One Martini backbone bead per residue (centre of mass of N, CA, C, O) as a GRO file, in nm:
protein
  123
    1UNK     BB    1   1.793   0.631   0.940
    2UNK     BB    2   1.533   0.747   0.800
    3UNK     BB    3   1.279   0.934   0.841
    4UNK     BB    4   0.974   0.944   0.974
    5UNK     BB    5   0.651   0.929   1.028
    6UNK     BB    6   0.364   0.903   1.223
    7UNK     BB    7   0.246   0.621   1.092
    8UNK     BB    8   0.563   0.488   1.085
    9UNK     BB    9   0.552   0.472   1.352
   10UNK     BB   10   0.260   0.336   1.500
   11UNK     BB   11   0.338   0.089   1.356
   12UNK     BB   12   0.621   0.021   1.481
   13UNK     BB   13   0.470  -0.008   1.790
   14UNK     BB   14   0.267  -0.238   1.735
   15UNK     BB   15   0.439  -0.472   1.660
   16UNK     BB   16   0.582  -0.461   1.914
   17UNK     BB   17   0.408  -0.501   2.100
   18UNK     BB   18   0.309  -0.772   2.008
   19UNK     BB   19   0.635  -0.879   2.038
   20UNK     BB   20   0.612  -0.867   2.376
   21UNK     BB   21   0.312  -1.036   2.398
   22UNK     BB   22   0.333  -1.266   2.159
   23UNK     BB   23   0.159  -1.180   1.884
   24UNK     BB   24   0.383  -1.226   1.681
   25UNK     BB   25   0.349  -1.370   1.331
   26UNK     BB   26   0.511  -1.518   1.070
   27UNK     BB   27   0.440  -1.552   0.775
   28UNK     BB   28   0.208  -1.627   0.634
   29UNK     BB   29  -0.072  -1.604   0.840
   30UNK     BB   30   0.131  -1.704   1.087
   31UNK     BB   31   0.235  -2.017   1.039
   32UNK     BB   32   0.511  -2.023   1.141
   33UNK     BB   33   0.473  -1.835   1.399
   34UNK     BB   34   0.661  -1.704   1.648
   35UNK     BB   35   0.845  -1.447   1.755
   36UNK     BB   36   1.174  -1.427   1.903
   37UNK     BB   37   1.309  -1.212   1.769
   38UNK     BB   38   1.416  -0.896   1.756
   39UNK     BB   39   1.516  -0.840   1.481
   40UNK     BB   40   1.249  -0.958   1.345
   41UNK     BB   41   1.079  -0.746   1.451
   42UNK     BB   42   1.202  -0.516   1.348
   43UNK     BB   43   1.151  -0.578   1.039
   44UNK     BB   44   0.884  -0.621   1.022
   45UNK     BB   45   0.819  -0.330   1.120
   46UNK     BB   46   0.977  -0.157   0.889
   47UNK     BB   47   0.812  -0.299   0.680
   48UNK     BB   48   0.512  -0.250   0.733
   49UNK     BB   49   0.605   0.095   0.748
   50UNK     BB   50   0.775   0.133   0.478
   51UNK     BB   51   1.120   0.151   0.635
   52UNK     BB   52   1.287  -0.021   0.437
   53UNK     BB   53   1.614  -0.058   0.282
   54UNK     BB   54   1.492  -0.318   0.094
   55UNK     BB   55   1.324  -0.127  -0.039
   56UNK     BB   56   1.136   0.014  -0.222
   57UNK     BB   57   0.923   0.318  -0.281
   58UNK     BB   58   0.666   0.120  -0.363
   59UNK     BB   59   0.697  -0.075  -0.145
   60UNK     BB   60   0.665   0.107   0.096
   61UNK     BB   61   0.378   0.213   0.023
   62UNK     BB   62   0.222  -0.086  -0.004
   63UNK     BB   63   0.299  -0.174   0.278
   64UNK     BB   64   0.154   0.074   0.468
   65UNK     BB   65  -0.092   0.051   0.357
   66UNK     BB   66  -0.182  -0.253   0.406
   67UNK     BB   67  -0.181  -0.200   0.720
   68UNK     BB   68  -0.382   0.038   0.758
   69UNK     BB   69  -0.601  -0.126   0.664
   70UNK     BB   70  -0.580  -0.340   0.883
   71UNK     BB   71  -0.611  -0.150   1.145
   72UNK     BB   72  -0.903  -0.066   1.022
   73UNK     BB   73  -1.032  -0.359   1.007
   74UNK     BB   74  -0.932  -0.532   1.265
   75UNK     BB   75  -0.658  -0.779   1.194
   76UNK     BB   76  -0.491  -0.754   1.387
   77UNK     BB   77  -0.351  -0.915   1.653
   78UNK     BB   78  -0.416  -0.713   1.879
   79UNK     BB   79  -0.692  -0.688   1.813
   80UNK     BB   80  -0.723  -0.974   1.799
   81UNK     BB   81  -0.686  -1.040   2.150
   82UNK     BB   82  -0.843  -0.778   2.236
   83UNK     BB   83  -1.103  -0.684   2.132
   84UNK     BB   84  -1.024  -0.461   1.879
   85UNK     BB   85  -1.232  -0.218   1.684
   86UNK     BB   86  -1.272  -0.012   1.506
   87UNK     BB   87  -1.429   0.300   1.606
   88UNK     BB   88  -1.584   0.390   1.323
   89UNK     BB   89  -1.651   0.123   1.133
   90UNK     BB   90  -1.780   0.080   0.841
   91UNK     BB   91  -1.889  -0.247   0.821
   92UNK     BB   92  -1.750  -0.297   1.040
   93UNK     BB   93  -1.619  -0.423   1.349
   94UNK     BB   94  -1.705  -0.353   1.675
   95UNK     BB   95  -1.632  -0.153   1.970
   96UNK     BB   96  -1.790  -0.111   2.325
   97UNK     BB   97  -1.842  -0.027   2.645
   98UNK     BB   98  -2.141  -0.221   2.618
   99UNK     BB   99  -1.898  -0.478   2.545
  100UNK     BB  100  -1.701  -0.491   2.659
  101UNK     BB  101  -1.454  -0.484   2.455
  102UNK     BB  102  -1.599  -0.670   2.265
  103UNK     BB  103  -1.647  -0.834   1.951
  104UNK     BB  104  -1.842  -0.791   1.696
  105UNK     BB  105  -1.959  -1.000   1.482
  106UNK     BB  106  -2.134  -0.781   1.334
  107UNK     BB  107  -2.191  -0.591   1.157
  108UNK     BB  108  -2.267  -0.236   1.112
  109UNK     BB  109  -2.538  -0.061   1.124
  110UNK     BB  110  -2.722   0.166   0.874
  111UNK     BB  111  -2.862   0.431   0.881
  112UNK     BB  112  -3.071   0.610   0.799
  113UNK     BB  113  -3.156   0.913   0.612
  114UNK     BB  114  -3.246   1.216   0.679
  115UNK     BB  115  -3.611   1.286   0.618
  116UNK     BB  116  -3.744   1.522   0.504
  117UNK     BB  117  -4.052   1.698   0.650
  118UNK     BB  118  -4.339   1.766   0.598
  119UNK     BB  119  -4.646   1.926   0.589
  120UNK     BB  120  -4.927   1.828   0.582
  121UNK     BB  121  -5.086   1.932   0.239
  122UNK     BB  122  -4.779   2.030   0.175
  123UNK     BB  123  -4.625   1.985  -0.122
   0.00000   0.00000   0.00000
């Protein structure tokens, strides 16, 4: 298997987490059902983080950002099981310690950008 990076490391350890816990599912949008075979998450993890050696170089870099992005505004299985959030993800769903790892219903407020105030009368 080629060398892998750091980033297809991390993702091919989360898929197989959610495949250990059960939360790994096949198909468009997991319709398929849960994976019950080591083989098919191993398959899965390589294709996902970019590292199929059945994909060319353009399926793998598409396959890894788009996981990627996917683990970023928390819609793995991992995270809606587990209830996490990326934190400090703007406008996406967040998680914090004063709601007890609960996920957000609403995404988050952005705070107004902070304006220079000047001294009354002088300006």
């Amino acid at each position: 298997m080629a060398k892998t990076s750091m980033s297809q490391r991390k993702t091919m350890g989360r898929v197989m987490h959610e495949y250990t816990h059960g939360e790994l599912k096949s198909g468009r949008s997991g319709k398929a059902g849960k994976v019950r075979s080591r083989r098919q998450a191993v398959a899965i993890a390589l294709k996902e983080a970019g590292a199929s050696k059945y994909e060319s170089k353009k399926e793998n870099k598409q396959n890894l950002r788009k996981s990627k992005e996917k683990e970023a505004a928390g819609r793995t299985y991992q995270q809606e099981r587990e209830g996490k959030g990326r934190v400090g993800a703007r406008g996406k769903r967040e998680s914090t310690r004063a709601m007890d790892g609960r996920s957000a219903k609403a995404p988050t407020r952005r705070r107004a950008s902070p304006r220079r105030r000047t001294a009354r009368g002088a300006r």
